[in-house]
mmCIF file of C-alpha atoms in Angstrom:
data_model
loop_
_atom_site.group_PDB
_atom_site.id
_atom_site.type_symbol
_atom_site.label_atom_id
_atom_site.label_comp_id
_atom_site.label_asym_id
_atom_site.label_seq_id
_atom_site.Cartn_x
_atom_site.Cartn_y
_atom_site.Cartn_z
ATOM 1 C CA MET A 1 15.019 0.929 -5.424
ATOM 2 C CA LYS A 2 11.546 -0.047 -4.263
ATOM 3 C CA ALA A 3 9.513 -0.998 -7.382
ATOM 4 C CA LYS A 4 6.852 1.324 -7.929
ATOM 5 C CA ARG A 5 3.257 0.803 -8.901
ATOM 6 C CA PHE A 6 1.814 2.819 -12.183
ATOM 7 C CA LEU A 7 -1.805 1.652 -12.193
ATOM 8 C CA SER A 8 -2.545 4.235 -15.653
ATOM 9 C CA VAL A 9 -2.707 6.874 -17.626
ATOM 10 C CA ILE A 10 -6.137 8.488 -18.353
ATOM 11 C CA LEU A 11 -7.198 11.423 -20.230
ATOM 12 C CA SER A 12 -8.623 14.280 -18.447
ATOM 13 C CA ILE A 13 -8.992 18.049 -18.415
ATOM 14 C CA VAL A 14 -7.704 18.291 -15.246
ATOM 15 C CA MET A 15 -5.127 15.925 -13.384
ATOM 16 C CA ALA A 16 -6.804 12.918 -11.175
ATOM 17 C CA VAL A 17 -7.961 14.094 -7.621
ATOM 18 C CA SER A 18 -7.845 11.637 -4.774
ATOM 19 C CA VAL A 19 -10.721 11.585 -2.777
ATOM 20 C CA MET A 20 -10.228 10.740 0.894
ATOM 21 C CA THR A 21 -12.869 8.104 1.799
ATOM 22 C CA VAL A 22 -14.579 8.746 5.883
ATOM 23 C CA PHE A 23 -13.763 5.963 7.722
ATOM 24 C CA ALA A 24 -16.095 5.623 10.252
ATOM 25 C CA VAL A 25 -14.038 3.876 13.314
ATOM 26 C CA ASN A 26 -15.877 1.298 15.835
ATOM 27 C CA ALA A 27 -15.148 1.714 19.380
ATOM 28 C CA SER A 28 -13.083 -1.158 19.470
ATOM 29 C CA ALA A 29 -10.276 0.248 16.938
ATOM 30 C CA GLU A 30 -9.798 3.273 19.294
ATOM 31 C CA GLU A 31 -8.119 6.365 17.793
ATOM 32 C CA SER A 32 -8.828 7.150 14.157
ATOM 33 C CA ILE A 33 -6.732 4.649 12.402
ATOM 34 C CA GLU A 34 -7.509 6.317 9.044
ATOM 35 C CA LYS A 35 -5.596 9.462 10.403
ATOM 36 C CA THR A 36 -2.340 6.981 11.153
ATOM 37 C CA ALA A 37 -2.438 4.124 8.620
ATOM 38 C CA LYS A 38 0.926 4.246 6.086
ATOM 39 C CA SER A 39 -0.463 2.529 2.688
ATOM 40 C CA ILE A 40 1.650 -0.320 2.684
ATOM 41 C CA SER A 41 2.141 -2.819 -1.268
ATOM 42 C CA SER A 42 1.563 -6.374 -1.232
ATOM 43 C CA GLY A 43 4.265 -8.799 -0.486
ATOM 44 C CA LYS A 44 6.676 -6.156 0.784
ATOM 45 C CA TRP A 45 8.701 -5.756 4.490
ATOM 46 C CA VAL A 46 7.894 -2.921 6.346
ATOM 47 C CA THR A 47 9.957 -2.112 9.572
ATOM 48 C CA LYS A 48 9.903 0.086 12.360
ATOM 49 C CA MET A 49 11.116 0.663 15.682
ATOM 50 C CA MET A 50 8.747 -0.037 18.603
ATOM 51 C CA THR A 51 9.410 2.123 21.971
ATOM 52 C CA GLU A 52 7.757 1.963 25.226
ATOM 53 C CA ASN A 53 6.820 5.630 24.369
ATOM 54 C CA ASN A 54 5.483 4.592 20.930
ATOM 55 C CA ASP A 55 1.739 4.976 19.780
ATOM 56 C CA PRO A 56 0.629 1.790 17.151
ATOM 57 C CA ILE A 57 1.560 1.458 14.384
ATOM 58 C CA ASP A 58 -0.743 1.322 11.616
ATOM 59 C CA TYR A 59 -0.839 0.461 8.008
ATOM 60 C CA LYS A 60 -2.938 0.515 5.185
ATOM 61 C CA ILE A 61 -4.282 -2.211 2.169
ATOM 62 C CA LYS A 62 -6.606 -2.275 -0.496
ATOM 63 C CA VAL A 63 -7.775 -5.737 -1.297
ATOM 64 C CA SER A 64 -8.639 -5.447 -4.738
ATOM 65 C CA GLU A 65 -10.692 -9.303 -4.667
ATOM 66 C CA ASP A 66 -12.137 -11.464 -2.108
ATOM 67 C CA GLY A 67 -9.099 -14.146 -0.879
ATOM 68 C CA ILE A 68 -6.489 -14.632 1.551
ATOM 69 C CA LEU A 69 -4.046 -11.770 3.391
ATOM 70 C CA LYS A 70 -1.575 -13.662 4.792
ATOM 71 C CA ILE A 71 0.510 -11.772 7.177
ATOM 72 C CA ASN A 72 3.884 -12.840 7.691
ATOM 73 C CA TYR A 73 5.724 -11.013 11.074
ATOM 74 C CA SER A 74 9.084 -10.986 12.819
ATOM 75 C CA PHE A 75 9.143 -8.761 15.904
ATOM 76 C CA GLU A 76 12.411 -8.187 18.119
ATOM 77 C CA ARG A 77 10.654 -7.716 20.997
ATOM 78 C CA SER A 78 8.956 -9.692 24.255
ATOM 79 C CA ARG A 79 5.349 -9.024 23.289
ATOM 80 C CA THR A 80 3.183 -7.162 20.697
ATOM 81 C CA THR A 81 0.019 -6.947 19.816
ATOM 82 C CA LEU A 82 -1.627 -7.458 16.262
ATOM 83 C CA TYR A 83 -5.091 -6.416 15.158
ATOM 84 C CA VAL A 84 -6.825 -6.441 11.485
ATOM 85 C CA TYR A 85 -9.575 -3.810 10.859
ATOM 86 C CA ASP A 86 -12.237 -3.647 7.924
ATOM 87 C CA SER A 87 -13.313 -0.673 7.042
ATOM 88 C CA ASN A 88 -15.816 0.008 9.366
ATOM 89 C CA GLY A 89 -13.484 -0.476 12.337
ATOM 90 C CA ASN A 90 -14.649 -4.513 13.230
ATOM 91 C CA THR A 91 -11.534 -6.892 13.976
ATOM 92 C CA VAL A 92 -11.203 -9.328 11.655
ATOM 93 C CA LYS A 93 -10.827 -12.884 13.057
ATOM 94 C CA ASN A 94 -7.933 -14.628 11.807
ATOM 95 C CA SER A 95 -8.156 -18.010 9.834
ATOM 96 C CA ASN A 96 -4.585 -19.455 10.423
ATOM 97 C CA VAL A 97 -1.936 -19.283 12.380
ATOM 98 C CA THR A 98 1.714 -20.464 12.405
ATOM 99 C CA THR A 99 4.295 -19.296 14.761
ATOM 100 C CA THR A 100 7.608 -20.751 13.655
ATOM 101 C CA ALA A 101 9.761 -18.881 16.683
ATOM 102 C CA GLY A 102 7.906 -17.479 20.341
ATOM 103 C CA LYS A 103 3.973 -18.315 21.220
ATOM 104 C CA LYS A 104 0.737 -16.884 20.358
ATOM 105 C CA TYR A 105 -2.252 -15.711 22.654
ATOM 106 C CA GLU A 106 -5.764 -15.255 21.440
ATOM 107 C CA THR A 107 -8.623 -13.710 22.762
ATOM 108 C CA SER A 108 -12.091 -15.281 21.892
ATOM 109 C CA ASP A 109 -14.007 -11.594 21.244
ATOM 110 C CA HIS A 110 -11.880 -9.949 18.624
ATOM 111 C CA LEU A 111 -8.885 -10.758 17.397
ATOM 112 C CA ARG A 112 -5.582 -10.385 18.937
ATOM 113 C CA LEU A 113 -2.036 -12.249 18.932
ATOM 114 C CA GLU A 114 0.218 -11.758 21.082
ATOM 115 C CA LEU A 115 3.562 -12.810 20.247
ATOM 116 C CA GLU A 116 6.003 -13.911 22.677
ATOM 117 C CA TRP A 117 9.612 -15.405 23.158
ATOM 118 C CA ALA A 118 11.873 -16.754 25.442
ATOM 119 C CA ASN A 119 14.734 -14.672 26.426
ATOM 120 C CA THR A 120 17.083 -17.223 24.266
ATOM 121 C CA LEU A 121 14.992 -15.822 21.580
ATOM 122 C CA LYS A 122 16.356 -12.815 19.733
ATOM 123 C CA LYS A 123 12.630 -13.087 17.253
ATOM 124 C CA ALA A 124 9.542 -13.886 17.675
ATOM 125 C CA THR A 125 8.030 -15.189 14.059
ATOM 126 C CA GLY A 126 5.201 -16.813 12.011
ATOM 127 C CA THR A 127 2.528 -16.095 9.516
ATOM 128 C CA VAL A 128 -1.130 -15.225 10.027
ATOM 129 C CA LYS A 129 -3.712 -15.628 7.648
ATOM 130 C CA TYR A 130 -7.345 -13.794 6.879
ATOM 131 C CA ASN A 131 -10.182 -14.660 4.498
ATOM 132 C CA VAL A 132 -10.960 -11.081 3.487
ATOM 133 C CA SER A 133 -13.699 -9.157 0.644
ATOM 134 C CA LYS A 134 -12.666 -6.730 -1.618
ATOM 135 C CA GLY A 135 -12.059 -3.453 0.090
ATOM 136 C CA THR A 136 -9.542 -1.580 2.498
ATOM 137 C CA TYR A 137 -8.537 -3.196 5.577
ATOM 138 C CA TYR A 138 -6.027 -1.720 8.259
ATOM 139 C CA ILE A 139 -3.327 -3.729 10.173
ATOM 140 C CA ARG A 140 -2.182 -2.244 13.884
ATOM 141 C CA LEU A 141 0.663 -3.241 15.696
ATOM 142 C CA LYS A 142 1.054 -2.141 19.351
ATOM 143 C CA LYS A 143 2.913 -2.463 21.950
ATOM 144 C CA TYR A 144 2.409 -5.286 25.004
ATOM 145 C CA TYR A 145 5.610 -4.540 27.132
ATOM 146 C CA THR A 146 7.721 -1.692 27.790
ATOM 147 C CA ASP A 147 10.813 -3.130 25.948
ATOM 148 C CA ASP A 148 12.249 -1.948 22.886
ATOM 149 C CA GLY A 149 12.859 -3.156 19.034
ATOM 150 C CA LYS A 150 12.167 -3.799 15.203
ATOM 151 C CA VAL A 151 8.427 -4.820 14.089
ATOM 152 C CA SER A 152 8.357 -6.144 10.838
ATOM 153 C CA ILE A 153 5.513 -7.622 9.043
ATOM 154 C CA LYS A 154 4.737 -8.507 5.265
ATOM 155 C CA ALA A 155 1.102 -8.558 4.345
ATOM 156 C CA THR A 156 0.349 -10.738 1.149
ATOM 157 C CA PHE A 157 -3.047 -9.534 -0.231
ATOM 158 C CA PRO A 158 -4.977 -9.967 -3.688
ATOM 159 C CA SER A 159 -3.898 -6.580 -5.119
ATOM 160 C CA ALA A 160 -4.375 -4.989 -8.828
ATOM 161 C CA ALA A 161 -1.486 -3.089 -7.990
ATOM 162 C CA SER A 162 0.852 -6.028 -8.181
ATOM 163 C CA SER A 163 3.855 -5.556 -10.319
ATOM 164 C CA SER A 164 3.162 -8.759 -12.135
ATOM 165 C CA ASP A 165 0.002 -7.029 -13.220
ATOM 166 C CA ILE A 166 1.141 -4.182 -14.805
ATOM 167 C CA LYS A 167 1.018 -4.418 -18.610
ATOM 168 C CA ILE A 168 2.595 -1.953 -20.943
ATOM 169 C CA THR A 169 -0.577 -0.318 -22.500
ATOM 170 C CA SER A 170 -0.595 2.128 -25.123
ATOM 171 C CA PHE A 171 -3.395 4.765 -27.145
ATOM 172 C CA THR A 172 -3.860 7.299 -29.901
ATOM 173 C CA LEU A 173 -4.397 10.814 -29.530
ATOM 174 C CA GLU A 174 -5.332 12.997 -32.582
ATOM 175 C CA MET A 175 -4.555 16.655 -32.250
ATOM 176 C CA LYS A 176 -4.648 20.366 -34.141
ATOM 177 C CA LYS A 177 -1.549 22.135 -34.131
ATOM 178 C CA GLY A 178 -1.805 24.560 -31.427
ATOM 179 C CA ASP A 179 -3.564 22.323 -28.942
ATOM 180 C CA THR A 180 -3.175 21.376 -25.581
ATOM 181 C CA LEU A 181 -4.295 18.749 -23.530
ATOM 182 C CA GLN A 182 -3.353 17.982 -20.112
ATOM 183 C CA LEU A 183 -2.621 14.010 -19.148
ATOM 184 C CA GLY A 184 -3.754 13.000 -15.930
ATOM 185 C CA THR A 185 -2.057 9.989 -13.705
ATOM 186 C CA LEU A 186 -3.817 7.617 -11.468
ATOM 187 C CA LEU A 187 -1.594 6.235 -8.983
ATOM 188 C CA SER A 188 -1.347 3.714 -6.206
ATOM 189 C CA ALA A 189 -1.577 5.488 -2.733
ATOM 190 C CA ASP A 190 1.703 3.559 -1.785
ATOM 191 C CA THR A 191 4.239 5.835 -3.545
ATOM 192 C CA ASP A 192 4.233 9.362 -3.759
ATOM 193 C CA ASP A 193 7.058 9.651 -6.791
ATOM 194 C CA ASN A 194 6.077 11.619 -9.864
ATOM 195 C CA VAL A 195 5.730 10.101 -13.596
ATOM 196 C CA THR A 196 8.166 11.231 -15.841
ATOM 197 C CA TRP A 197 6.900 12.600 -19.050
ATOM 198 C CA LYS A 198 8.972 12.104 -22.151
ATOM 199 C CA SER A 199 8.343 13.007 -26.166
ATOM 200 C CA SER A 200 10.070 11.014 -29.256
ATOM 201 C CA LYS A 201 9.417 14.214 -31.237
ATOM 202 C CA THR A 202 9.658 17.934 -29.224
ATOM 203 C CA SER A 203 9.473 19.397 -32.045
ATOM 204 C CA VAL A 204 5.727 17.394 -33.072
ATOM 205 C CA ALA A 205 4.858 17.221 -29.628
ATOM 206 C CA LYS A 206 5.759 18.579 -26.598
ATOM 207 C CA VAL A 207 4.941 17.269 -22.863
ATOM 208 C CA SER A 208 5.859 18.899 -19.850
ATOM 209 C CA ALA A 209 6.706 17.634 -16.340
ATOM 210 C CA THR A 210 3.703 17.056 -15.613
ATOM 211 C CA GLY A 211 1.957 16.048 -18.542
ATOM 212 C CA LYS A 212 0.303 18.777 -20.393
ATOM 213 C CA ILE A 213 0.724 17.869 -24.239
ATOM 214 C CA THR A 214 1.278 20.560 -26.664
ATOM 215 C CA ALA A 215 0.918 20.283 -30.662
ATOM 216 C CA LYS A 216 3.823 21.680 -32.310
ATOM 217 C CA ALA A 217 3.716 20.782 -35.579
ATOM 218 C CA LYS A 218 2.057 18.349 -37.962
ATOM 219 C CA GLY A 219 3.790 14.988 -37.781
ATOM 220 C CA SER A 220 3.603 11.842 -35.331
ATOM 221 C CA ALA A 221 5.279 11.405 -31.789
ATOM 222 C CA VAL A 222 5.153 8.906 -29.020
ATOM 223 C CA ILE A 223 4.734 10.128 -25.211
ATOM 224 C CA THR A 224 6.191 8.091 -22.808
ATOM 225 C CA ALA A 225 4.799 8.381 -19.249
ATOM 226 C CA SER A 226 7.393 6.404 -16.994
ATOM 227 C CA ILE A 227 7.884 5.529 -12.973
ATOM 228 C CA GLY A 228 9.889 3.129 -11.892
ATOM 229 C CA SER A 229 10.001 -0.031 -14.397
ATOM 230 C CA SER A 230 6.348 0.476 -15.595
ATOM 231 C CA THR A 231 5.248 2.562 -18.919
ATOM 232 C CA MET A 232 2.806 3.664 -21.222
ATOM 233 C CA LYS A 233 3.054 5.303 -24.356
ATOM 234 C CA ILE A 234 0.605 7.555 -25.880
ATOM 235 C CA GLN A 235 0.874 7.965 -29.962
ATOM 236 C CA VAL A 236 0.048 11.459 -30.781
ATOM 237 C CA ASN A 237 -0.872 12.529 -34.155
ATOM 238 C CA VAL A 238 -1.137 16.129 -35.098
ATOM 239 C CA SER A 239 -2.319 17.155 -38.057
#
């Protein structure tokens, strides 16, 4: 099971609403990447099959602070082009490229890596690094030949959603018998899993599958919100 990201549980009258940011695409970014990009997590490999008829493969990442974006690649096809765009649609120039199998080519006006290898090799592999600032970035893989094959990348970057940064926290709610309260959740965009809610004492405080708490009787109960291996506990005191 893939590790899931659980950023925080927040108190609100309604469930948290995701707001889509308008992405102004530069002409060099071609069609709207924000419509096709899939959010990916830091440090995890993602793989897709690229064929002659494929559209570009687009990924989106959210960098939480200034630092290094490192992309490991493994391409099982003769040539593939790799681009990185910032949130304004401008290409980002790489700071370092290391090839472990295959060749690389770069243009002078914008970032473009063509990863190619001899017929005796099965994969083109290597690492590309970029200096990036806090914000949203897009990674695009484009075909540069007509053969079919798998394309895999692993993007490692500063991410507040990193599982190593997740800490279990808790807080306390004071409620009166008969009160109801909807707890909202803020999840990272790379997961579509639902939060699991559980009450330690349903006779005191009951919680629904969507995080709505109902104070049933005087006493105390602990509401636990979980996603993957991450949890948050809410102490509920009913008077």
